[in-house]
């Protein structure tokens, strides 16, 4: 079932997280399936909030994944193609279950409407949910051998999370959620009513501008750290090319902070990825 499972995982990733799917296209054939399986698992977990009506069924789905990673009910678990592909990847590349269990634990925050309290909590959340993926993708490219990519994965993960939540700020706030640090919002005099009603106040604009400045800092630090890595591991971080472009478009946007953020067509993203990958060989 393994080969068919990897094909299914690629299709699930293409539909569920198109940017990460595009980022796998610059990987070598030997490792692409494994990274795709990892990302497809993440896409499933990250989208649970969108697929459930309240936290209870979301908790059940997260528990299902936890049990799958802990080795419970593998006969039935293997019937799920994404889980089958992920388990094969974990075995082949010595991916530690504990790391993915922490990712699942962090994603429980998504199921509820509590605001993200402060920058430290946000960075921790980004570390467990995004930086982890960069770290494990690099480990796969290193054939399962652990390698320290902390600065590259850490900074890029935080920047990735910030850019994603800035771009989706209007959509997320329409759900009654605040995923960017509330401490930054509050320091600029922003109220929850302003956010939930889509009021583009001066405080909201200023707060998002400060988050954007932090994202720029993390991107710059990530870029410097990536240059220090062995060339064979750098493709795991190629998505920085897309993120840099998305942040630039966001900063230049003419629409308000609650409007849908501009983005590029797939062909341009693929070109950015390929060019970045060639320059960083």
PDB file of N, CA, C and O in Angstrom, residues 97-154:
ATOM      1  N   UNK A  97       8.636  10.171  17.303  1.00  0.00           N
ATOM      2  CA  UNK A  97       7.199  10.379  17.502  1.00  0.00           C
ATOM      3  C   UNK A  97       6.933  11.533  18.463  1.00  0.00           C
ATOM      4  O   UNK A  97       5.964  12.281  18.305  1.00  0.00           O
ATOM      5  N   UNK A  98       7.807  11.701  19.450  1.00  0.00           N
ATOM      6  CA  UNK A  98       7.601  12.745  20.446  1.00  0.00           C
ATOM      7  C   UNK A  98       7.536  14.136  19.837  1.00  0.00           C
ATOM      8  O   UNK A  98       6.764  14.992  20.293  1.00  0.00           O
ATOM      9  N   UNK A  99       8.319  14.376  18.797  1.00  0.00           N
ATOM     10  CA  UNK A  99       8.308  15.689  18.145  1.00  0.00           C
ATOM     11  C   UNK A  99       6.965  15.961  17.502  1.00  0.00           C
ATOM     12  O   UNK A  99       6.406  17.062  17.608  1.00  0.00           O
ATOM     13  N   UNK A 100       6.409  14.944  16.838  1.00  0.00           N
ATOM     14  CA  UNK A 100       5.112  15.115  16.191  1.00  0.00           C
ATOM     15  C   UNK A 100       3.980  15.160  17.216  1.00  0.00           C
ATOM     16  O   UNK A 100       2.966  15.838  16.995  1.00  0.00           O
ATOM     17  N   UNK A 101       4.154  14.477  18.329  1.00  0.00           N
ATOM     18  CA  UNK A 101       3.151  14.555  19.390  1.00  0.00           C
ATOM     19  C   UNK A 101       3.089  15.960  19.982  1.00  0.00           C
ATOM     20  O   UNK A 101       2.015  16.455  20.342  1.00  0.00           O
ATOM     21  N   UNK A 102       4.246  16.611  20.071  1.00  0.00           N
ATOM     22  CA  UNK A 102       4.248  18.007  20.558  1.00  0.00           C
ATOM     23  C   UNK A 102       3.561  18.929  19.558  1.00  0.00           C
ATOM     24  O   UNK A 102       2.883  19.890  19.954  1.00  0.00           O
ATOM     25  N   UNK A 103       3.738  18.649  18.271  1.00  0.00           N
ATOM     26  CA  UNK A 103       3.025  19.429  17.259  1.00  0.00           C
ATOM     27  C   UNK A 103       1.519  19.277  17.441  1.00  0.00           C
ATOM     28  O   UNK A 103       0.772  20.268  17.403  1.00  0.00           O
ATOM     29  N   UNK A 104       1.071  18.048  17.639  1.00  0.00           N
ATOM     30  CA  UNK A 104      -0.353  17.797  17.858  1.00  0.00           C
ATOM     31  C   UNK A 104      -0.840  18.529  19.105  1.00  0.00           C
ATOM     32  O   UNK A 104      -1.909  19.156  19.107  1.00  0.00           O
ATOM     33  N   UNK A 105      -0.037  18.472  20.166  1.00  0.00           N
ATOM     34  CA  UNK A 105      -0.412  19.156  21.397  1.00  0.00           C
ATOM     35  C   UNK A 105      -0.559  20.652  21.198  1.00  0.00           C
ATOM     36  O   UNK A 105      -1.492  21.282  21.711  1.00  0.00           O
ATOM     37  N   UNK A 106       0.350  21.247  20.424  1.00  0.00           N
ATOM     38  CA  UNK A 106       0.280  22.686  20.172  1.00  0.00           C
ATOM     39  C   UNK A 106      -0.953  23.043  19.361  1.00  0.00           C
ATOM     40  O   UNK A 106      -1.550  24.115  19.540  1.00  0.00           O
ATOM     41  N   UNK A 107      -1.361  22.157  18.471  1.00  0.00           N
ATOM     42  CA  UNK A 107      -2.517  22.420  17.618  1.00  0.00           C
ATOM     43  C   UNK A 107      -3.839  22.404  18.389  1.00  0.00           C
ATOM     44  O   UNK A 107      -4.867  22.835  17.853  1.00  0.00           O
ATOM     45  N   UNK A 108      -3.831  21.929  19.605  1.00  0.00           N
ATOM     46  CA  UNK A 108      -5.054  21.990  20.408  1.00  0.00           C
ATOM     47  C   UNK A 108      -5.482  23.438  20.627  1.00  0.00           C
ATOM     48  O   UNK A 108      -6.669  23.721  20.786  1.00  0.00           O
ATOM     49  N   UNK A 109      -4.531  24.336  20.635  1.00  0.00           N
ATOM     50  CA  UNK A 109      -4.848  25.758  20.790  1.00  0.00           C
ATOM     51  C   UNK A 109      -5.802  26.224  19.690  1.00  0.00           C
ATOM     52  O   UNK A 109      -6.655  27.085  19.913  1.00  0.00           O
ATOM     53  N   UNK A 110      -5.650  25.653  18.498  1.00  0.00           N
ATOM     54  CA  UNK A 110      -6.469  26.072  17.355  1.00  0.00           C
ATOM     55  C   UNK A 110      -7.950  25.800  17.566  1.00  0.00           C
ATOM     56  O   UNK A 110      -8.795  26.471  16.950  1.00  0.00           O
ATOM     57  N   UNK A 111      -8.263  24.814  18.381  1.00  0.00           N
ATOM     58  CA  UNK A 111      -9.652  24.382  18.513  1.00  0.00           C
ATOM     59  C   UNK A 111     -10.499  25.346  19.336  1.00  0.00           C
ATOM     60  O   UNK A 111     -11.728  25.294  19.272  1.00  0.00           O
ATOM     61  N   UNK A 112      -9.854  26.220  20.065  1.00  0.00           N
ATOM     62  CA  UNK A 112     -10.575  27.087  20.993  1.00  0.00           C
ATOM     63  C   UNK A 112     -10.401  28.551  20.587  1.00  0.00           C
ATOM     64  O   UNK A 112      -9.592  28.888  19.730  1.00  0.00           O
ATOM     65  N   UNK A 113     -11.187  29.421  21.204  1.00  0.00           N
ATOM     66  CA  UNK A 113     -11.203  30.834  20.824  1.00  0.00           C
ATOM     67  C   UNK A 113     -10.383  31.729  21.738  1.00  0.00           C
ATOM     68  O   UNK A 113     -10.500  32.961  21.678  1.00  0.00           O
ATOM     69  N   UNK A 114      -9.554  31.147  22.578  1.00  0.00           N
ATOM     70  CA  UNK A 114      -8.691  31.962  23.435  1.00  0.00           C
ATOM     71  C   UNK A 114      -7.710  32.746  22.574  1.00  0.00           C
ATOM     72  O   UNK A 114      -7.113  32.195  21.639  1.00  0.00           O
ATOM     73  N   UNK A 115      -7.512  34.031  22.861  1.00  0.00           N
ATOM     74  CA  UNK A 115      -6.548  34.807  22.073  1.00  0.00           C
ATOM     75  C   UNK A 115      -5.113  34.386  22.370  1.00  0.00           C
ATOM     76  O   UNK A 115      -4.808  33.930  23.470  1.00  0.00           O
ATOM     77  N   UNK A 116      -4.247  34.519  21.368  1.00  0.00           N
ATOM     78  CA  UNK A 116      -2.818  34.276  21.571  1.00  0.00           C
ATOM     79  C   UNK A 116      -2.305  35.345  22.529  1.00  0.00           C
ATOM     80  O   UNK A 116      -2.343  36.537  22.201  1.00  0.00           O
ATOM     81  N   UNK A 117      -1.857  34.990  23.725  1.00  0.00           N
ATOM     82  CA  UNK A 117      -1.633  36.012  24.758  1.00  0.00           C
ATOM     83  C   UNK A 117      -0.489  36.979  24.498  1.00  0.00           C
ATOM     84  O   UNK A 117      -0.632  38.183  24.699  1.00  0.00           O
ATOM     85  N   UNK A 118       0.674  36.466  24.065  1.00  0.00           N
ATOM     86  CA  UNK A 118       1.831  37.354  23.954  1.00  0.00           C
ATOM     87  C   UNK A 118       2.822  36.794  22.940  1.00  0.00           C
ATOM     88  O   UNK A 118       2.640  35.706  22.392  1.00  0.00           O
ATOM     89  N   UNK A 119       3.867  37.576  22.694  1.00  0.00           N
ATOM     90  CA  UNK A 119       4.841  37.194  21.674  1.00  0.00           C
ATOM     91  C   UNK A 119       5.574  35.914  22.047  1.00  0.00           C
ATOM     92  O   UNK A 119       5.817  35.059  21.190  1.00  0.00           O
ATOM     93  N   UNK A 120       5.924  35.752  23.298  1.00  0.00           N
ATOM     94  CA  UNK A 120       6.640  34.540  23.723  1.00  0.00           C
ATOM     95  C   UNK A 120       5.807  33.286  23.458  1.00  0.00           C
ATOM     96  O   UNK A 120       6.330  32.276  22.966  1.00  0.00           O
ATOM     97  N   UNK A 121       4.514  33.355  23.763  1.00  0.00           N
ATOM     98  CA  UNK A 121       3.642  32.205  23.524  1.00  0.00           C
ATOM     99  C   UNK A 121       3.512  31.944  22.030  1.00  0.00           C
ATOM    100  O   UNK A 121       3.520  30.791  21.584  1.00  0.00           O
ATOM    101  N   UNK A 122       3.388  33.006  21.244  1.00  0.00           N
ATOM    102  CA  UNK A 122       3.286  32.850  19.791  1.00  0.00           C
ATOM    103  C   UNK A 122       4.536  32.176  19.240  1.00  0.00           C
ATOM    104  O   UNK A 122       4.453  31.270  18.409  1.00  0.00           O
ATOM    105  N   UNK A 123       5.701  32.621  19.691  1.00  0.00           N
ATOM    106  CA  UNK A 123       6.948  32.030  19.192  1.00  0.00           C
ATOM    107  C   UNK A 123       7.059  30.559  19.579  1.00  0.00           C
ATOM    108  O   UNK A 123       7.548  29.739  18.798  1.00  0.00           O
ATOM    109  N   UNK A 124       6.579  30.218  20.777  1.00  0.00           N
ATOM    110  CA  UNK A 124       6.565  28.816  21.175  1.00  0.00           C
ATOM    111  C   UNK A 124       5.627  27.991  20.314  1.00  0.00           C
ATOM    112  O   UNK A 124       5.963  26.873  19.893  1.00  0.00           O
ATOM    113  N   UNK A 125       4.457  28.543  20.049  1.00  0.00           N
ATOM    114  CA  UNK A 125       3.471  27.879  19.192  1.00  0.00           C
ATOM    115  C   UNK A 125       4.042  27.691  17.786  1.00  0.00           C
ATOM    116  O   UNK A 125       3.948  26.603  17.199  1.00  0.00           O
ATOM    117  N   UNK A 126       4.662  28.740  17.241  1.00  0.00           N
ATOM    118  CA  UNK A 126       5.253  28.649  15.907  1.00  0.00           C
ATOM    119  C   UNK A 126       6.376  27.619  15.884  1.00  0.00           C
ATOM    120  O   UNK A 126       6.552  26.888  14.900  1.00  0.00           O
ATOM    121  N   UNK A 127       7.140  27.568  16.959  1.00  0.00           N
ATOM    122  CA  UNK A 127       8.227  26.605  17.030  1.00  0.00           C
ATOM    123  C   UNK A 127       7.736  25.172  16.949  1.00  0.00           C
ATOM    124  O   UNK A 127       8.299  24.343  16.223  1.00  0.00           O
ATOM    125  N   UNK A 128       6.664  24.878  17.671  1.00  0.00           N
ATOM    126  CA  UNK A 128       6.142  23.510  17.715  1.00  0.00           C
ATOM    127  C   UNK A 128       5.379  23.132  16.447  1.00  0.00           C
ATOM    128  O   UNK A 128       5.327  21.954  16.084  1.00  0.00           O
ATOM    129  N   UNK A 129       4.767  24.122  15.780  1.00  0.00           N
ATOM    130  CA  UNK A 129       3.900  23.803  14.646  1.00  0.00           C
ATOM    131  C   UNK A 129       4.521  24.064  13.281  1.00  0.00           C
ATOM    132  O   UNK A 129       4.085  23.468  12.293  1.00  0.00           O
ATOM    133  N   UNK A 130       5.517  24.948  13.199  1.00  0.00           N
ATOM    134  CA  UNK A 130       6.102  25.287  11.899  1.00  0.00           C
ATOM    135  C   UNK A 130       7.598  25.005  11.866  1.00  0.00           C
ATOM    136  O   UNK A 130       8.090  24.312  10.978  1.00  0.00           O
ATOM    137  N   UNK A 131       8.326  25.524  12.851  1.00  0.00           N
ATOM    138  CA  UNK A 131       9.770  25.284  12.877  1.00  0.00           C
ATOM    139  C   UNK A 131      10.076  23.787  12.885  1.00  0.00           C
ATOM    140  O   UNK A 131      11.034  23.325  12.248  1.00  0.00           O
ATOM    141  N   UNK A 132       9.258  23.048  13.606  1.00  0.00           N
ATOM    142  CA  UNK A 132       9.424  21.591  13.672  1.00  0.00           C
ATOM    143  C   UNK A 132       9.430  20.966  12.280  1.00  0.00           C
ATOM    144  O   UNK A 132      10.218  20.047  11.997  1.00  0.00           O
ATOM    145  N   UNK A 133       8.558  21.445  11.411  1.00  0.00           N
ATOM    146  CA  UNK A 133       8.468  20.868  10.068  1.00  0.00           C
ATOM    147  C   UNK A 133       9.737  21.128   9.268  1.00  0.00           C
ATOM    148  O   UNK A 133      10.214  20.251   8.535  1.00  0.00           O
ATOM    149  N   UNK A 134      10.284  22.335   9.391  1.00  0.00           N
ATOM    150  CA  UNK A 134      11.547  22.623   8.700  1.00  0.00           C
ATOM    151  C   UNK A 134      12.670  21.742   9.247  1.00  0.00           C
ATOM    152  O   UNK A 134      13.494  21.209   8.488  1.00  0.00           O
ATOM    153  N   UNK A 135      12.718  21.581  10.559  1.00  0.00           N
ATOM    154  CA  UNK A 135      13.750  20.761  11.182  1.00  0.00           C
ATOM    155  C   UNK A 135      13.661  19.308  10.704  1.00  0.00           C
ATOM    156  O   UNK A 135      14.677  18.689  10.347  1.00  0.00           O
ATOM    157  N   UNK A 136      12.448  18.759  10.667  1.00  0.00           N
ATOM    158  CA  UNK A 136      12.281  17.363  10.267  1.00  0.00           C
ATOM    159  C   UNK A 136      12.501  17.176   8.768  1.00  0.00           C
ATOM    160  O   UNK A 136      13.028  16.144   8.342  1.00  0.00           O
ATOM    161  N   UNK A 137      12.115  18.162   7.966  1.00  0.00           N
ATOM    162  CA  UNK A 137      12.376  18.072   6.527  1.00  0.00           C
ATOM    163  C   UNK A 137      13.882  18.030   6.278  1.00  0.00           C
ATOM    164  O   UNK A 137      14.371  17.257   5.435  1.00  0.00           O
ATOM    165  N   UNK A 138      14.635  18.860   7.011  1.00  0.00           N
ATOM    166  CA  UNK A 138      16.096  18.844   6.873  1.00  0.00           C
ATOM    167  C   UNK A 138      16.662  17.495   7.323  1.00  0.00           C
ATOM    168  O   UNK A 138      17.606  16.974   6.712  1.00  0.00           O
ATOM    169  N   UNK A 139      16.087  16.935   8.355  1.00  0.00           N
ATOM    170  CA  UNK A 139      16.528  15.621   8.845  1.00  0.00           C
ATOM    171  C   UNK A 139      16.296  14.551   7.780  1.00  0.00           C
ATOM    172  O   UNK A 139      17.126  13.661   7.580  1.00  0.00           O
ATOM    173  N   UNK A 140      15.176  14.632   7.081  1.00  0.00           N
ATOM    174  CA  UNK A 140      14.902  13.682   5.999  1.00  0.00           C
ATOM    175  C   UNK A 140      15.931  13.843   4.885  1.00  0.00           C
ATOM    176  O   UNK A 140      16.476  12.854   4.369  1.00  0.00           O
ATOM    177  N   UNK A 141      16.223  15.083   4.505  1.00  0.00           N
ATOM    178  CA  UNK A 141      17.228  15.315   3.465  1.00  0.00           C
ATOM    179  C   UNK A 141      18.613  14.849   3.919  1.00  0.00           C
ATOM    180  O   UNK A 141      19.477  14.564   3.083  1.00  0.00           O
ATOM    181  N   UNK A 142      18.793  14.755   5.225  1.00  0.00           N
ATOM    182  CA  UNK A 142      20.058  14.264   5.781  1.00  0.00           C
ATOM    183  C   UNK A 142      19.998  12.759   6.037  1.00  0.00           C
ATOM    184  O   UNK A 142      20.785  12.215   6.806  1.00  0.00           O
ATOM    185  N   UNK A 143      19.037  12.106   5.387  1.00  0.00           N
ATOM    186  CA  UNK A 143      18.862  10.648   5.454  1.00  0.00           C
ATOM    187  C   UNK A 143      18.633  10.133   6.870  1.00  0.00           C
ATOM    188  O   UNK A 143      19.096   9.043   7.241  1.00  0.00           O
ATOM    189  N   UNK A 144      17.923  10.924   7.666  1.00  0.00           N
ATOM    190  CA  UNK A 144      17.540  10.475   8.994  1.00  0.00           C
ATOM    191  C   UNK A 144      18.543  10.780  10.080  1.00  0.00           C
ATOM    192  O   UNK A 144      18.286  10.495  11.254  1.00  0.00           O
ATOM    193  N   UNK A 145      19.666  11.358   9.707  1.00  0.00           N
ATOM    194  CA  UNK A 145      20.676  11.735  10.695  1.00  0.00           C
ATOM    195  C   UNK A 145      20.326  13.099  11.276  1.00  0.00           C
ATOM    196  O   UNK A 145      20.062  14.056  10.533  1.00  0.00           O
ATOM    197  N   UNK A 146      20.306  13.191  12.584  1.00  0.00           N
ATOM    198  CA  UNK A 146      19.982  14.457  13.234  1.00  0.00           C
ATOM    199  C   UNK A 146      21.062  15.489  12.948  1.00  0.00           C
ATOM    200  O   UNK A 146      22.254  15.189  12.992  1.00  0.00           O
ATOM    201  N   UNK A 147      20.627  16.711  12.643  1.00  0.00           N
ATOM    202  CA  UNK A 147      21.561  17.798  12.411  1.00  0.00           C
ATOM    203  C   UNK A 147      20.978  19.063  13.020  1.00  0.00           C
ATOM    204  O   UNK A 147      19.756  19.263  13.011  1.00  0.00           O
ATOM    205  N   UNK A 148      21.825  19.904  13.558  1.00  0.00           N
ATOM    206  CA  UNK A 148      21.355  21.129  14.220  1.00  0.00           C
ATOM    207  C   UNK A 148      21.056  22.202  13.184  1.00  0.00           C
ATOM    208  O   UNK A 148      21.951  22.694  12.498  1.00  0.00           O
ATOM    209  N   UNK A 149      19.786  22.543  13.065  1.00  0.00           N
ATOM    210  CA  UNK A 149      19.371  23.624  12.161  1.00  0.00           C
ATOM    211  C   UNK A 149      18.561  24.649  12.954  1.00  0.00           C
ATOM    212  O   UNK A 149      17.732  25.358  12.386  1.00  0.00           O
ATOM    213  N   UNK A 150      18.812  24.704  14.258  1.00  0.00           N
ATOM    214  CA  UNK A 150      17.955  25.477  15.157  1.00  0.00           C
ATOM    215  C   UNK A 150      17.664  26.893  14.725  1.00  0.00           C
ATOM    216  O   UNK A 150      16.512  27.311  14.672  1.00  0.00           O
ATOM    217  N   UNK A 151      18.710  27.675  14.389  1.00  0.00           N
ATOM    218  CA  UNK A 151      18.482  29.064  14.018  1.00  0.00           C
ATOM    219  C   UNK A 151      17.692  29.177  12.727  1.00  0.00           C
ATOM    220  O   UNK A 151      16.781  29.994  12.606  1.00  0.00           O
ATOM    221  N   UNK A 152      18.034  28.351  11.741  1.00  0.00           N
ATOM    222  CA  UNK A 152      17.335  28.400  10.455  1.00  0.00           C
ATOM    223  C   UNK A 152      15.875  28.001  10.621  1.00  0.00           C
ATOM    224  O   UNK A 152      14.966  28.719  10.191  1.00  0.00           O
ATOM    225  N   UNK A 153      15.651  26.859  11.239  1.00  0.00           N
ATOM    226  CA  UNK A 153      14.282  26.374  11.418  1.00  0.00           C
ATOM    227  C   UNK A 153      13.501  27.262  12.378  1.00  0.00           C
ATOM    228  O   UNK A 153      12.326  27.560  12.153  1.00  0.00           O
ATOM    229  N   UNK A 154      14.176  27.688  13.453  1.00  0.00           N
ATOM    230  CA  UNK A 154      13.484  28.494  14.454  1.00  0.00           C
ATOM    231  C   UNK A 154      13.024  29.831  13.915  1.00  0.00           C
ATOM    232  O   UNK A 154      11.849  30.187  14.022  1.00  0.00           O
TER     233      UNK A 154
END
